[in-house]
CSV table of C-alpha atoms and ligand atoms in Angstrom, one decimal:
chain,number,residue,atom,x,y,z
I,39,UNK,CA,14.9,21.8,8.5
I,40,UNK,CA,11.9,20.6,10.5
I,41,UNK,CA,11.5,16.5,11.0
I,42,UNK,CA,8.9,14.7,12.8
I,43,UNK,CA,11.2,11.5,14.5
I,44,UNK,CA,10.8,8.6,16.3
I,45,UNK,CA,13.2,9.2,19.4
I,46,UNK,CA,12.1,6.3,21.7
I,47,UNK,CA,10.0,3.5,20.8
I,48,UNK,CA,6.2,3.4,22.7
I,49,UNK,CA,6.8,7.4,22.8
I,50,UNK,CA,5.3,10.3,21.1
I,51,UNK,CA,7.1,11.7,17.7
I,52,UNK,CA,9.2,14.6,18.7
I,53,UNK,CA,9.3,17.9,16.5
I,54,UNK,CA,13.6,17.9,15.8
I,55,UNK,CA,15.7,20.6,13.5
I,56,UNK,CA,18.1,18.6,11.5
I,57,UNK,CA,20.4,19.7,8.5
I,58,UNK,CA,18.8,19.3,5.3
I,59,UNK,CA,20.5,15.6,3.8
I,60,UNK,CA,23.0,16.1,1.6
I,61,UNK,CA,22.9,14.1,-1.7
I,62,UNK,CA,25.4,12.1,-3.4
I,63,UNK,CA,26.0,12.0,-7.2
I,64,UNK,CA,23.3,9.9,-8.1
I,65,UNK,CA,20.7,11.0,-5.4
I,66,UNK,CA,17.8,13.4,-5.6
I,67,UNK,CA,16.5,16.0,-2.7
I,68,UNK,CA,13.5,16.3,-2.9
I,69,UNK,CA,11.3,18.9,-0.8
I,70,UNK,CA,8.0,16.9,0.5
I,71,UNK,CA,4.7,18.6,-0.1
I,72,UNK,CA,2.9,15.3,1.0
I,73,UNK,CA,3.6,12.7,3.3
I,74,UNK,CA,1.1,9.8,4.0
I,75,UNK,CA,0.8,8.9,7.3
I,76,UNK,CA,0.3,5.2,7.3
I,77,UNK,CA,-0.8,2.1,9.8
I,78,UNK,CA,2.7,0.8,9.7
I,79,UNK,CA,4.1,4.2,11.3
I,80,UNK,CA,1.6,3.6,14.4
I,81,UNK,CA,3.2,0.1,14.9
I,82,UNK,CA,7.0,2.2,14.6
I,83,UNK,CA,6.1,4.5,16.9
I,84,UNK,CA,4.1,1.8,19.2
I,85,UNK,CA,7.6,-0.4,18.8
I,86,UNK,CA,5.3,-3.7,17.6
I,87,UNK,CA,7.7,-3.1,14.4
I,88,UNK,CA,11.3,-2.3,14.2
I,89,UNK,CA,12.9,1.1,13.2
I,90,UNK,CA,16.7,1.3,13.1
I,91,UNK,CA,18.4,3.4,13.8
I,92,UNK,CA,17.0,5.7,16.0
I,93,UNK,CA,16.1,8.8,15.9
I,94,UNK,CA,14.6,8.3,13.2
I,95,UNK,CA,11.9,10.8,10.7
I,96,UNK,CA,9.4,8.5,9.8
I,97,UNK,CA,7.0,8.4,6.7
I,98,UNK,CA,7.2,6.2,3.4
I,99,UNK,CA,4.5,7.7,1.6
I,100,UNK,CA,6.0,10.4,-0.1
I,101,UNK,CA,5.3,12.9,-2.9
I,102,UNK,CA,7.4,16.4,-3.4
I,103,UNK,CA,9.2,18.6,-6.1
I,104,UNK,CA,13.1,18.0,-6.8
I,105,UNK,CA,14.6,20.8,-5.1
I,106,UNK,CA,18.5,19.6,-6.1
I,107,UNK,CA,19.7,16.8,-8.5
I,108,UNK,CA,23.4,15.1,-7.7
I,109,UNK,CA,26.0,15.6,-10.5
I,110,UNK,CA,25.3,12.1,-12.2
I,111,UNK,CA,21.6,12.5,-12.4
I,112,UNK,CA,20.6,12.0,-16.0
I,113,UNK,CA,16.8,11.3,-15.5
I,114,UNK,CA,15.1,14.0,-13.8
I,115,UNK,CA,15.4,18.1,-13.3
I,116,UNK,CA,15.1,21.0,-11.1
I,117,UNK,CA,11.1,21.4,-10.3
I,118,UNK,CA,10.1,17.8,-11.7
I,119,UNK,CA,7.4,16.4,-9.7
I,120,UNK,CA,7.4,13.2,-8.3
I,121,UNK,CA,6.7,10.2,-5.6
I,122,UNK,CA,9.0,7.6,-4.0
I,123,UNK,CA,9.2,4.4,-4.0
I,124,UNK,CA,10.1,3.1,-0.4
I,125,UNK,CA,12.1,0.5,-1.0
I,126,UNK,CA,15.7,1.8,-1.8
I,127,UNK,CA,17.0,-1.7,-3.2
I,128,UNK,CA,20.8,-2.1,-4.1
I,129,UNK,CA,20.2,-3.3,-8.1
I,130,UNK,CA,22.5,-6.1,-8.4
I,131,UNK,CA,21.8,-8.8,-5.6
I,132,UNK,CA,20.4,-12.2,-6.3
I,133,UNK,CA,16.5,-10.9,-5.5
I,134,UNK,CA,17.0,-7.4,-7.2
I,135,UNK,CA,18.2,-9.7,-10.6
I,136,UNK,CA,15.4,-11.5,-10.4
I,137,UNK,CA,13.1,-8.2,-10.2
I,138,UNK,CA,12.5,-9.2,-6.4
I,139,UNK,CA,13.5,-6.3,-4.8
I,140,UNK,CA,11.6,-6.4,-1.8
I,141,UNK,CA,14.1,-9.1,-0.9
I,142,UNK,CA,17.0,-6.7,-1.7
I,143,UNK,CA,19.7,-8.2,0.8
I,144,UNK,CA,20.5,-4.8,1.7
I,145,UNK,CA,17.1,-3.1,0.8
I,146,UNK,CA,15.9,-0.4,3.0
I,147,UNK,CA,12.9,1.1,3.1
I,148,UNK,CA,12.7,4.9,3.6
I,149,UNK,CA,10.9,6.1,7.2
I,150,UNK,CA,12.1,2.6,8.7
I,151,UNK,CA,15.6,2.6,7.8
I,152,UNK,CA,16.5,5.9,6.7
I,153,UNK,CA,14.8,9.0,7.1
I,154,UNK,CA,11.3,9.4,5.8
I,155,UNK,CA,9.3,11.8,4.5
I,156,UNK,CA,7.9,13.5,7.6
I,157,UNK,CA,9.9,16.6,7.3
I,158,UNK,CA,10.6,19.5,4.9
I,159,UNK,CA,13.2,17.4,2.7
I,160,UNK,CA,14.2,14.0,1.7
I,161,UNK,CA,17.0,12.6,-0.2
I,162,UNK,CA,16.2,9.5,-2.2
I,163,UNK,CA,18.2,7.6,-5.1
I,164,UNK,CA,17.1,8.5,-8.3
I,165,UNK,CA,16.1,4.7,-9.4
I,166,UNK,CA,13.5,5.1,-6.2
I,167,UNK,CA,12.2,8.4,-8.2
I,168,UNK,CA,9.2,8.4,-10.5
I,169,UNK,CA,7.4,11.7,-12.5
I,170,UNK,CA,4.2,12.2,-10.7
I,171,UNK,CA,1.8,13.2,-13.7
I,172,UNK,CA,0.4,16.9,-13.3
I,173,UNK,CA,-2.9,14.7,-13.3
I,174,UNK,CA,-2.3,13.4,-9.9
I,175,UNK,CA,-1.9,15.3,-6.5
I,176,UNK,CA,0.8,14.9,-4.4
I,177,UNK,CA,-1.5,13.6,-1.9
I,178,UNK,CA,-2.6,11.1,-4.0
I,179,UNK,CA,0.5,10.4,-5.2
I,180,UNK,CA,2.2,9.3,-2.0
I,181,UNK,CA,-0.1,7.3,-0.8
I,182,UNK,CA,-0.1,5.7,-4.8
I,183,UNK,CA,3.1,4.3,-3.2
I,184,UNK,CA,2.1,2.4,-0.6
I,185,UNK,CA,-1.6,0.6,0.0
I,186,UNK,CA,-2.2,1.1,-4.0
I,187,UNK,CA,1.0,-0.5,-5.1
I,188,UNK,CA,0.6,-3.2,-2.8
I,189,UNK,CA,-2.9,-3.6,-4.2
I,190,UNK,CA,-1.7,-4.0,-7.8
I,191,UNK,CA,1.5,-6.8,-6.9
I,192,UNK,CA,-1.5,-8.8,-5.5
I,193,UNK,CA,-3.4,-8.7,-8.3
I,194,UNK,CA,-0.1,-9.3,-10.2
I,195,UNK,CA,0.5,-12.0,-8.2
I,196,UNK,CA,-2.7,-13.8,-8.7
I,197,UNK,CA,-2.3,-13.6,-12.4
I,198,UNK,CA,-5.7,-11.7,-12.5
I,199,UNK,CA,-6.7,-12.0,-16.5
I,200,UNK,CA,-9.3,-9.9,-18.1
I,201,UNK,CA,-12.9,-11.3,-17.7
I,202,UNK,CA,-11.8,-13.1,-14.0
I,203,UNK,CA,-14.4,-12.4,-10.8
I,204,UNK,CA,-12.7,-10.9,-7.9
I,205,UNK,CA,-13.6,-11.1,-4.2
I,206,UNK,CA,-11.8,-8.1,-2.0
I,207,UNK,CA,-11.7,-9.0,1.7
I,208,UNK,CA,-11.9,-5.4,3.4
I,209,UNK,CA,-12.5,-2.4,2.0
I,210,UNK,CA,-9.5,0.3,4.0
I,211,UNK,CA,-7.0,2.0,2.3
I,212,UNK,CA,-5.7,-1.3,0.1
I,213,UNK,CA,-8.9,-2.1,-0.5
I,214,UNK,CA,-10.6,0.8,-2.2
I,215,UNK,CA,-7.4,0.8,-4.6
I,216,UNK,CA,-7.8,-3.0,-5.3
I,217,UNK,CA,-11.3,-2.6,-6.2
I,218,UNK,CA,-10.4,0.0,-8.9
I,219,UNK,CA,-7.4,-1.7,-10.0
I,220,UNK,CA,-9.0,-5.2,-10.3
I,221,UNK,CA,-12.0,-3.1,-12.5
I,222,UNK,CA,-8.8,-1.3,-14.9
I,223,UNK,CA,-7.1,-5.2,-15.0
I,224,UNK,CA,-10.5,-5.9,-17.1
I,225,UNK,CA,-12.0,-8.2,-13.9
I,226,UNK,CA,-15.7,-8.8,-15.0
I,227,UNK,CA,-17.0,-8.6,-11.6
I,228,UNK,CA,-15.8,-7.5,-8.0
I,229,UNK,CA,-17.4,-8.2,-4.8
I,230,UNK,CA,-16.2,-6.5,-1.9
I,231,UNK,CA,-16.2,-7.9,1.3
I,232,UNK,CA,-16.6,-5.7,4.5
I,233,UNK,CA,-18.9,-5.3,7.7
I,234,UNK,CA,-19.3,-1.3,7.5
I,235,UNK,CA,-22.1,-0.1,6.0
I,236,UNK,CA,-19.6,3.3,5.0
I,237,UNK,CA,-17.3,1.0,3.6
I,238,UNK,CA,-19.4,-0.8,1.6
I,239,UNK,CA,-21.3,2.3,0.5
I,240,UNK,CA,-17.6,3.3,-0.8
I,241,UNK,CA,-17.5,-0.2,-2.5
I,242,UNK,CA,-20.2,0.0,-4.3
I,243,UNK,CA,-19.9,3.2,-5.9
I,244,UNK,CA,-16.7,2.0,-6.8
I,245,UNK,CA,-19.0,-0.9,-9.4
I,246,UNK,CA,-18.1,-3.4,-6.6
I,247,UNK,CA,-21.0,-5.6,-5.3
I,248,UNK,CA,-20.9,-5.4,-1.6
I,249,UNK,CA,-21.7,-8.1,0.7
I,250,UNK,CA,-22.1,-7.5,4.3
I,251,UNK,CA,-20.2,-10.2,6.3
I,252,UNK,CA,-22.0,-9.3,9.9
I,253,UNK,CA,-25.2,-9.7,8.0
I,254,UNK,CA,-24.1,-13.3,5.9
I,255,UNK,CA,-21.3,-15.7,5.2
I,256,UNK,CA,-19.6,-14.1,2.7
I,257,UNK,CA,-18.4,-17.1,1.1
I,258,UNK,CA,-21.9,-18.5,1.1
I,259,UNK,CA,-23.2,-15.1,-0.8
I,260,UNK,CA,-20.0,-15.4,-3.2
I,261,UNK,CA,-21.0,-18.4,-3.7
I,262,UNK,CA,-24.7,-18.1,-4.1
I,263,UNK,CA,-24.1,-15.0,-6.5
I,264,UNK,CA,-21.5,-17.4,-8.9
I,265,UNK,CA,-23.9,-20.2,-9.5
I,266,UNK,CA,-21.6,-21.4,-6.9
I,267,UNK,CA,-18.5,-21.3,-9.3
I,268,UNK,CA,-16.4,-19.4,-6.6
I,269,UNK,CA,-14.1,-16.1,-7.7
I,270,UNK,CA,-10.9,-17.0,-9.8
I,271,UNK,CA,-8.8,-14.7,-7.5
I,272,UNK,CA,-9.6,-13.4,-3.7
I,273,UNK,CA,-7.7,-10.5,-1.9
I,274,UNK,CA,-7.6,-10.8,1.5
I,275,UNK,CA,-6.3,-7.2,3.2
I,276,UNK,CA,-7.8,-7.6,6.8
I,277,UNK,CA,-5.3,-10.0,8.4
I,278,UNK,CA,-7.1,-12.1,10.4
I,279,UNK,CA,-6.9,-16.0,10.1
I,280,UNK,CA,-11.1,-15.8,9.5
I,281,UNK,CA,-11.1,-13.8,6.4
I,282,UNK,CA,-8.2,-15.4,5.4
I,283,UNK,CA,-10.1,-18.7,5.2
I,284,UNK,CA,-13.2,-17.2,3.9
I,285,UNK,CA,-11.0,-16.0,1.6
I,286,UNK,CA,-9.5,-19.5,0.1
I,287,UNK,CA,-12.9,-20.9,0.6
I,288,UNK,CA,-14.3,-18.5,-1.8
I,289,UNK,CA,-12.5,-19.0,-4.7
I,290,UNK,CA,-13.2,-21.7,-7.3
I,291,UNK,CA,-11.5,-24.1,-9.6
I,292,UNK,CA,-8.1,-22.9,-10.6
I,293,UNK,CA,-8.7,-20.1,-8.2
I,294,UNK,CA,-6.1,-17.8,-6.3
I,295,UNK,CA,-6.1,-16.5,-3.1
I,296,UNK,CA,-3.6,-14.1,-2.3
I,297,UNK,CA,-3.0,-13.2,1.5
I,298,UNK,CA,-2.0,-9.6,2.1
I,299,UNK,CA,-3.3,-8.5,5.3
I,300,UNK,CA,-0.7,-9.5,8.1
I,301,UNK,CA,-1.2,-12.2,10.9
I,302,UNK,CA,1.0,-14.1,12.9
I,303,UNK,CA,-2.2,-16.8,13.7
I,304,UNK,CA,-2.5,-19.7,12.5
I,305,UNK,CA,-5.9,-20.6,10.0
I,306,UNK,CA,-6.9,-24.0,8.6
I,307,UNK,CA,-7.4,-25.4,5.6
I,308,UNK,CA,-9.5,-28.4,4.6
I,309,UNK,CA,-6.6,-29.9,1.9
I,310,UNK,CA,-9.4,-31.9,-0.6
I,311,UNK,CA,-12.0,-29.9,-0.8
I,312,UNK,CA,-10.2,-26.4,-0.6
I,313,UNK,CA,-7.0,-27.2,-2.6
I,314,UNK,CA,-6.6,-30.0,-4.1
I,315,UNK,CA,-9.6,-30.8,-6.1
I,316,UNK,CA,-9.8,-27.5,-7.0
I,317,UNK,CA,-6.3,-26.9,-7.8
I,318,UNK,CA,-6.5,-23.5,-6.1
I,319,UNK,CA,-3.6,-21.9,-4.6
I,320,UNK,CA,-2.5,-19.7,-1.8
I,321,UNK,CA,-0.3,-16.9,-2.3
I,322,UNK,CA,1.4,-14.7,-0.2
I,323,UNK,CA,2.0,-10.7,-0.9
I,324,UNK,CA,5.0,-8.7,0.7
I,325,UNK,CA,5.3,-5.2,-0.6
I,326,UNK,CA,5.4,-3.9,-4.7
I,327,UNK,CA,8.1,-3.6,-7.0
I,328,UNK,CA,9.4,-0.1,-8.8
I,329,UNK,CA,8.3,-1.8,-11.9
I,330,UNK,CA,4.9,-1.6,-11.0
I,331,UNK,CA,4.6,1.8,-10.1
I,332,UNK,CA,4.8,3.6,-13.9
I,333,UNK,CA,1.3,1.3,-14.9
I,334,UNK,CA,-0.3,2.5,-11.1
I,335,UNK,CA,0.6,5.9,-12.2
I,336,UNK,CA,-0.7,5.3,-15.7
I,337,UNK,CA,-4.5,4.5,-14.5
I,338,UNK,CA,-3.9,7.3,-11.6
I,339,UNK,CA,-3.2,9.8,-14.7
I,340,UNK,CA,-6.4,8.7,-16.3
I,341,UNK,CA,-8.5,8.6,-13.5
I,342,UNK,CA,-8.9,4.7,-13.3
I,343,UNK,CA,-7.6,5.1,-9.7
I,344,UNK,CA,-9.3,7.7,-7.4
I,345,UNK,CA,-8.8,8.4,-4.4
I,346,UNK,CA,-10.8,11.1,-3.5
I,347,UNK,CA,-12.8,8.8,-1.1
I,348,UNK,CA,-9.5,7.9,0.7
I,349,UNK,CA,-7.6,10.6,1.8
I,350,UNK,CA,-9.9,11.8,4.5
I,351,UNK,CA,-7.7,15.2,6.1
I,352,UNK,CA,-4.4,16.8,5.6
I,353,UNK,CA,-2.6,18.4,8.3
I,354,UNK,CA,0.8,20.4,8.9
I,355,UNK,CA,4.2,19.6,9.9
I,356,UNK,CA,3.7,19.0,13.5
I,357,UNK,CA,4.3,16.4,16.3
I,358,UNK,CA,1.5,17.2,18.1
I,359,UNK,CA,-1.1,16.6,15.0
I,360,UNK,CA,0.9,13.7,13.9
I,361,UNK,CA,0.5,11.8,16.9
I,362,UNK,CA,-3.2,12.5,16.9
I,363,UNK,CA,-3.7,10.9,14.0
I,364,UNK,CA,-1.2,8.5,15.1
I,365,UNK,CA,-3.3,7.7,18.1
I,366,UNK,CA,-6.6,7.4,15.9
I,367,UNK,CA,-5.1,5.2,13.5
I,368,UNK,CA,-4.3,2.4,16.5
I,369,UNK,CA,-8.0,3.1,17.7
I,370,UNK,CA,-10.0,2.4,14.4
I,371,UNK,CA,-7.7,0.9,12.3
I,372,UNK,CA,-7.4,1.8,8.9
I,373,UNK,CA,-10.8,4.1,8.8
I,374,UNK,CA,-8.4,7.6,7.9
I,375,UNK,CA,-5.9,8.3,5.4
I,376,UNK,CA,-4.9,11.4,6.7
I,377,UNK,CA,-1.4,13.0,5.0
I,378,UNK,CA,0.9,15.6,6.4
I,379,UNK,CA,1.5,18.8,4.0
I,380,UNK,CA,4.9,20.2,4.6
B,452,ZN,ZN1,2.3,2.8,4.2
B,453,ZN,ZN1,19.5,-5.9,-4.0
């Protein structure tokens, strides 16, 4: 089959023909028919974050149609269609008892670890399988399983309860799906945070209530529009240590900011006035859990999530394109969700 691998870090992908995998009893193969292609894979292929072993097919965003089922699969048939979750945990460590997976001791995420979805088949464990509803695309679906499920742990995280004001601090891929997913939680009001005029064009007709950060403090404006009560929970999905603070200085009392975006800087916090008298709290977000993923599919079913405005292009099965959008993705950031159709 054709794969699209990492040979070499700081190199292009390279087209290879490798056997299609071969499944064990309780596996699934799976043919792709939509493959996200995601920030994280420009940092792979860039060599800013790990892959092992090499070469390696990239791609963690995944959607296809079970093409073969192992001899111990009870859940799911010939022809069902579905998406992946990345993370292939091992079920019975400390973290995966405590329905922490993403701290599986021997967790590994597909398109990192093992091969990904860029290529014509994949084999996955069936626990990492889920039925994609006939409602939802495959495109859709596999990106569903990436910036969208990572949306929804945050807002898990910060114990967002119906009738709660959210502040979203950028509005890429995570952020469009945590503007609809704070809306289906039952959040009152959402203000989205950005500096592009597209983006928060997007927001809005998404029901959140933009607010230009080039043009105003932002935390100045969330206050202002408030009564200066703050948000009870703030999203911050940029990664830089300045919306990270305007994102724990814009919540109120009792409020929760959960960090998201990545950052190895350091930001400051003023203790009294930003913490402690408020008894607000900073959390921080790695990754989603499988248990989330049936409820993101749920509201994707019924249209609660949309991502129409997100997925910008698809494109075929082939180094050269990949890499292209590759390249585009470490130019502008997170301004195209493009995803490969096998
Ligand atoms: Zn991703
Ligand atoms: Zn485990």
């Amino acid at each position: 089959m054709k794969a699209i691998r990492l040979i070499q870090p700081g190199q292009p992908l390279e087209m290879q023909e490798i056997p299609i995998p071969t499944i064990g009893p309780r596996d699934l193969l799976v043919r792709v028919k939509a493959a996200g292609i995601c920030h994280s894979d420009a940092h792979y292929r860039a060599g800013t974050s790990q892959v092992d072993p090499l070469p390696l097919t990239l791609g963690h965003e995944v959607a296809g149609i079970v093409e073969e089922i192992g001899a111990g699969v009870t859940s799911f048939k010939r022809g069902d269609r579905v998406c992946l979750h990345y993370m292939v945990s091992c079920g019975h460590c400390l973290y995966c008892n405590q329905g922490n997976e993403q701290f599986c001791v021997s967790g590994k995420m597909i398109g990192k670890y093992t091969d990904g979805g860029y290529a014509e088949y994949i084999s996955i464990p069936e626990r990492s399988a889920f039925l994609l509803p006939d409602e939802i695309s495959f495109e859709h679906g596999a990106i569903m399983m990436c910036s969208s499920a990572t949306s929804l742990h945050a807002l898990h995280k910060a114990r967002l309860q119906p009738g709660e004001s959210v502040a979203v601090f950028g509005v890429g891929g995570l952020g469009v799906s945590a503007i609809q997913l704070a809306l289906a939680c039952g959040a009152q009001q959402v203000f989205a945070v950005d500096i592009r005029d597209r983006k928060l064009e997007l927001a809005r007709s998404l029901h959140a209530t933009p607010i230009n950060a080039s043009l105003s403090d932002p935390v100045k404006e969330i206050m202002r529009l408030t009564q200066n009560r703050g948000v009870d929970v703030a999203l911050e999905l940029v990664g830089q240590p300045l919306t990270m603070r305007q994102a724990v200085r814009s919540v109120g009392i009792m409020g929760r900011a959960a960090l998201v975006g990545i950052s190895a800087d350091s930001f400051s916090v003023t203790p009294y006035h930003e913490l402690i008298n408020k008894e607000a709290q900073i959390i921080g977000i790695s990754d989603h859990l499988a248990q989330e993923l049936p409820r993101l599919l749920e509201w994707g079913r019924q249209g609660k999530l949309d991502l129409s405005g997100v997925v910008t292009k698809t494109v075929p099965l082939e180094a050269g394109v990949i890499n292209a959008v590759l390249n585009q993705l470490e130019g502008f950031g997170d301004d195209v969700r493009v995803v490969i159709n096998p």
